[in-house]
Amino acid sequence: SSAYDRYNTDRNFSYDTWLQNWENAYNMAQLEWEKQREETSRNWQTEENQRDRDWNEYMAKLGY
């Protein structure tokens, strides 16, 4: 019984360790994906703002 209890405890510890590692990796990946999404959004907005400035400058040269 004692050997089985030790085996079961070790097995549960191994699973708990594996699960915690998996959750940590998943959370790190989620943070990285969110960081990339935010960067993509910022880049898009920066480019969109530049297009607006270019358009306004072009229209001003045409006298609008």
mmCIF file of N, CA and C in Angstrom:
data_model
loop_
_atom_site.group_PDB
_atom_site.id
_atom_site.type_symbol
_atom_site.label_atom_id
_atom_site.label_comp_id
_atom_site.label_asym_id
_atom_site.label_seq_id
_atom_site.Cartn_x
_atom_site.Cartn_y
_atom_site.Cartn_z
ATOM 1 N N SER A 1 0.824 -1.192 0.000
ATOM 2 C CA SER A 1 0.000 0.000 0.000
ATOM 3 C C SER A 1 0.867 1.254 0.000
ATOM 4 N N SER A 2 1.920 1.235 0.773
ATOM 5 C CA SER A 2 2.796 2.405 0.866
ATOM 6 C C SER A 2 3.472 2.698 -0.471
ATOM 7 N N ALA A 3 3.941 1.652 -1.145
ATOM 8 C CA ALA A 3 4.589 1.831 -2.445
ATOM 9 C C ALA A 3 3.590 2.376 -3.466
ATOM 10 N N TYR A 4 2.364 1.851 -3.431
ATOM 11 C CA TYR A 4 1.338 2.351 -4.351
ATOM 12 C C TYR A 4 1.008 3.804 -4.059
ATOM 13 N N ASP A 5 0.888 4.162 -2.791
ATOM 14 C CA ASP A 5 0.601 5.556 -2.429
ATOM 15 C C ASP A 5 1.718 6.480 -2.919
ATOM 16 N N ARG A 6 2.961 6.042 -2.752
ATOM 17 C CA ARG A 6 4.096 6.835 -3.224
ATOM 18 C C ARG A 6 4.048 6.976 -4.758
ATOM 19 N N TYR A 7 3.757 5.853 -5.440
ATOM 20 C CA TYR A 7 3.632 5.881 -6.907
ATOM 21 C C TYR A 7 2.518 6.842 -7.318
ATOM 22 N N ASN A 8 1.377 6.743 -6.665
ATOM 23 C CA ASN A 8 0.241 7.590 -7.007
ATOM 24 C C ASN A 8 0.564 9.061 -6.746
ATOM 25 N N THR A 9 1.240 9.345 -5.646
ATOM 26 C CA THR A 9 1.640 10.720 -5.326
ATOM 27 C C THR A 9 2.603 11.242 -6.382
ATOM 28 N N ASP A 10 3.587 10.431 -6.765
ATOM 29 C CA ASP A 10 4.559 10.840 -7.799
ATOM 30 C C ASP A 10 3.863 11.071 -9.129
ATOM 31 N N ARG A 11 2.929 10.178 -9.456
ATOM 32 C CA ARG A 11 2.199 10.316 -10.714
ATOM 33 C C ARG A 11 1.373 11.596 -10.711
ATOM 34 N N ASN A 12 0.682 11.865 -9.622
ATOM 35 C CA ASN A 12 -0.111 13.091 -9.526
ATOM 36 C C ASN A 12 0.775 14.323 -9.583
ATOM 37 N N PHE A 13 1.930 14.262 -8.913
ATOM 38 C CA PHE A 13 2.861 15.388 -8.948
ATOM 39 C C PHE A 13 3.352 15.618 -10.374
ATOM 40 N N SER A 14 3.690 14.539 -11.071
ATOM 41 C CA SER A 14 4.167 14.674 -12.453
ATOM 42 C C SER A 14 3.089 15.292 -13.340
ATOM 43 N N TYR A 15 1.857 14.824 -13.168
ATOM 44 C CA TYR A 15 0.767 15.377 -13.969
ATOM 45 C C TYR A 15 0.542 16.844 -13.620
ATOM 46 N N ASP A 16 0.539 17.158 -12.330
ATOM 47 C CA ASP A 16 0.329 18.550 -11.915
ATOM 48 C C ASP A 16 1.444 19.448 -12.443
ATOM 49 N N THR A 17 2.671 18.950 -12.410
ATOM 50 C CA THR A 17 3.802 19.717 -12.949
ATOM 51 C C THR A 17 3.636 19.913 -14.448
ATOM 52 N N TRP A 18 3.280 18.840 -15.147
ATOM 53 C CA TRP A 18 3.076 18.940 -16.597
ATOM 54 C C TRP A 18 1.963 19.935 -16.911
ATOM 55 N N LEU A 19 0.862 19.846 -16.163
ATOM 56 C CA LEU A 19 -0.271 20.733 -16.408
ATOM 57 C C LEU A 19 0.118 22.187 -16.152
ATOM 58 N N GLN A 20 0.831 22.451 -15.089
ATOM 59 C CA GLN A 20 1.257 23.813 -14.796
ATOM 60 C C GLN A 20 2.181 24.337 -15.888
ATOM 61 N N ASN A 21 3.096 23.495 -16.356
ATOM 62 C CA ASN A 21 3.990 23.901 -17.443
ATOM 63 C C ASN A 21 3.208 24.197 -18.718
ATOM 64 N N TRP A 22 2.222 23.351 -19.010
ATOM 65 C CA TRP A 22 1.402 23.559 -20.197
ATOM 66 C C TRP A 22 0.632 24.868 -20.081
ATOM 67 N N GLU A 23 0.031 25.117 -18.917
ATOM 68 C CA GLU A 23 -0.721 26.358 -18.716
ATOM 69 C C GLU A 23 0.185 27.578 -18.815
ATOM 70 N N ASN A 24 1.383 27.476 -18.269
ATOM 71 C CA ASN A 24 2.331 28.587 -18.379
ATOM 72 C C ASN A 24 2.693 28.861 -19.832
ATOM 73 N N ALA A 25 2.969 27.806 -20.588
ATOM 74 C CA ALA A 25 3.320 27.974 -22.004
ATOM 75 C C ALA A 25 2.144 28.565 -22.771
ATOM 76 N N TYR A 26 0.939 28.085 -22.494
ATOM 77 C CA TYR A 26 -0.253 28.606 -23.163
ATOM 78 C C TYR A 26 -0.444 30.089 -22.861
ATOM 79 N N ASN A 27 -0.307 30.447 -21.590
ATOM 80 C CA ASN A 27 -0.463 31.852 -21.207
ATOM 81 C C ASN A 27 0.601 32.733 -21.844
ATOM 82 N N MET A 28 1.824 32.239 -21.925
ATOM 83 C CA MET A 28 2.896 33.012 -22.574
ATOM 84 C C MET A 28 2.577 33.190 -24.060
ATOM 85 N N ALA A 29 2.067 32.147 -24.697
ATOM 86 C CA ALA A 29 1.706 32.245 -26.114
ATOM 87 C C ALA A 29 0.566 33.243 -26.287
ATOM 88 N N GLN A 30 -0.423 33.207 -25.407
ATOM 89 C CA GLN A 30 -1.531 34.159 -25.479
ATOM 90 C C GLN A 30 -1.018 35.597 -25.369
ATOM 91 N N LEU A 31 -0.106 35.838 -24.442
ATOM 92 C CA LEU A 31 0.457 37.176 -24.289
ATOM 93 C C LEU A 31 1.200 37.612 -25.547
ATOM 94 N N GLU A 32 1.944 36.687 -26.141
ATOM 95 C CA GLU A 32 2.688 37.006 -27.367
ATOM 96 C C GLU A 32 1.736 37.293 -28.519
ATOM 97 N N TRP A 33 0.675 36.489 -28.647
ATOM 98 C CA TRP A 33 -0.310 36.733 -29.707
ATOM 99 C C TRP A 33 -0.976 38.088 -29.534
ATOM 100 N N GLU A 34 -1.308 38.423 -28.294
ATOM 101 C CA GLU A 34 -1.943 39.711 -28.013
ATOM 102 C C GLU A 34 -0.981 40.862 -28.326
ATOM 103 N N LYS A 35 0.269 40.684 -27.974
ATOM 104 C CA LYS A 35 1.285 41.695 -28.274
ATOM 105 C C LYS A 35 1.408 41.898 -29.793
ATOM 106 N N GLN A 36 1.431 40.807 -30.540
ATOM 107 C CA GLN A 36 1.519 40.906 -31.997
ATOM 108 C C GLN A 36 0.266 41.555 -32.584
ATOM 109 N N ARG A 37 -0.907 41.217 -32.050
ATOM 110 C CA ARG A 37 -2.152 41.807 -32.537
ATOM 111 C C ARG A 37 -2.160 43.315 -32.290
ATOM 112 N N GLU A 38 -1.721 43.722 -31.111
ATOM 113 C CA GLU A 38 -1.674 45.146 -30.795
ATOM 114 C C GLU A 38 -0.675 45.876 -31.686
ATOM 115 N N GLU A 39 0.471 45.248 -31.934
ATOM 116 C CA GLU A 39 1.475 45.861 -32.808
ATOM 117 C C GLU A 39 0.937 45.999 -34.227
ATOM 118 N N THR A 40 0.261 44.978 -34.720
ATOM 119 C CA THR A 40 -0.328 45.031 -36.053
ATOM 120 C C THR A 40 -1.359 46.150 -36.131
ATOM 121 N N SER A 41 -2.173 46.265 -35.098
ATOM 122 C CA SER A 41 -3.186 47.314 -35.063
ATOM 123 C C SER A 41 -2.550 48.700 -35.047
ATOM 124 N N ARG A 42 -1.505 48.868 -34.237
ATOM 125 C CA ARG A 42 -0.806 50.159 -34.187
ATOM 126 C C ARG A 42 -0.193 50.498 -35.543
ATOM 127 N N ASN A 43 0.439 49.499 -36.172
ATOM 128 C CA ASN A 43 1.051 49.737 -37.482
ATOM 129 C C ASN A 43 -0.003 50.128 -38.506
ATOM 130 N N TRP A 44 -1.138 49.433 -38.490
ATOM 131 C CA TRP A 44 -2.205 49.755 -39.429
ATOM 132 C C TRP A 44 -2.675 51.190 -39.196
ATOM 133 N N GLN A 45 -2.877 51.562 -37.925
ATOM 134 C CA GLN A 45 -3.369 52.902 -37.617
ATOM 135 C C GLN A 45 -2.355 53.964 -38.032
ATOM 136 N N THR A 46 -1.083 53.707 -37.818
ATOM 137 C CA THR A 46 -0.039 54.647 -38.223
ATOM 138 C C THR A 46 -0.062 54.846 -39.741
ATOM 139 N N GLU A 47 -0.172 53.754 -40.477
ATOM 140 C CA GLU A 47 -0.228 53.843 -41.939
ATOM 141 C C GLU A 47 -1.501 54.548 -42.396
ATOM 142 N N GLU A 48 -2.608 54.261 -41.737
ATOM 143 C CA GLU A 48 -3.876 54.908 -42.085
ATOM 144 C C GLU A 48 -3.791 56.416 -41.833
ATOM 145 N N ASN A 49 -3.198 56.794 -40.732
ATOM 146 C CA ASN A 49 -3.024 58.220 -40.431
ATOM 147 C C ASN A 49 -2.154 58.904 -41.487
ATOM 148 N N GLN A 50 -1.105 58.207 -41.924
ATOM 149 C CA GLN A 50 -0.236 58.779 -42.962
ATOM 150 C C GLN A 50 -0.998 58.929 -44.277
ATOM 151 N N ARG A 51 -1.808 57.940 -44.622
ATOM 152 C CA ARG A 51 -2.612 58.051 -45.852
ATOM 153 C C ARG A 51 -3.567 59.246 -45.763
ATOM 154 N N ASP A 52 -4.173 59.448 -44.589
ATOM 155 C CA ASP A 52 -5.060 60.604 -44.405
ATOM 156 C C ASP A 52 -4.305 61.914 -44.576
ATOM 157 N N ARG A 53 -3.106 61.998 -43.999
ATOM 158 C CA ARG A 53 -2.316 63.226 -44.146
ATOM 159 C C ARG A 53 -1.940 63.454 -45.609
ATOM 160 N N ASP A 54 -1.536 62.363 -46.287
ATOM 161 C CA ASP A 54 -1.179 62.487 -47.702
ATOM 162 C C ASP A 54 -2.386 62.943 -48.521
ATOM 163 N N TRP A 55 -3.546 62.373 -48.245
ATOM 164 C CA TRP A 55 -4.763 62.738 -48.970
ATOM 165 C C TRP A 55 -5.114 64.204 -48.733
ATOM 166 N N ASN A 56 -5.068 64.620 -47.477
ATOM 167 C CA ASN A 56 -5.383 66.013 -47.150
ATOM 168 C C ASN A 56 -4.396 66.976 -47.813
ATOM 169 N N GLU A 57 -3.127 66.598 -47.839
ATOM 170 C CA GLU A 57 -2.113 67.424 -48.496
ATOM 171 C C GLU A 57 -2.388 67.501 -50.004
ATOM 172 N N TYR A 58 -2.718 66.376 -50.600
ATOM 173 C CA TYR A 58 -3.027 66.338 -52.030
ATOM 174 C C TYR A 58 -4.241 67.205 -52.348
ATOM 175 N N MET A 59 -5.293 67.069 -51.519
ATOM 176 C CA MET A 59 -6.503 67.860 -51.757
ATOM 177 C C MET A 59 -6.219 69.353 -51.557
ATOM 178 N N ALA A 60 -5.368 69.696 -50.608
ATOM 179 C CA ALA A 60 -5.014 71.094 -50.376
ATOM 180 C C ALA A 60 -4.280 71.661 -51.607
ATOM 181 N N LYS A 61 -3.432 70.864 -52.220
ATOM 182 C CA LYS A 61 -2.707 71.321 -53.420
ATOM 183 C C LYS A 61 -3.685 71.544 -54.580
ATOM 184 N N LEU A 62 -4.769 70.787 -54.591
ATOM 185 C CA LEU A 62 -5.780 70.968 -55.635
ATOM 186 C C LEU A 62 -6.724 72.127 -55.309
ATOM 187 N N GLY A 63 -6.596 72.663 -54.112
ATOM 188 C CA GLY A 63 -7.420 73.802 -53.726
ATOM 189 C C GLY A 63 -8.704 73.437 -53.025
ATOM 190 N N TYR A 64 -8.785 72.236 -52.495
ATOM 191 C CA TYR A 64 -10.004 71.812 -51.774
ATOM 192 C C TYR A 64 -9.810 71.947 -50.307
#
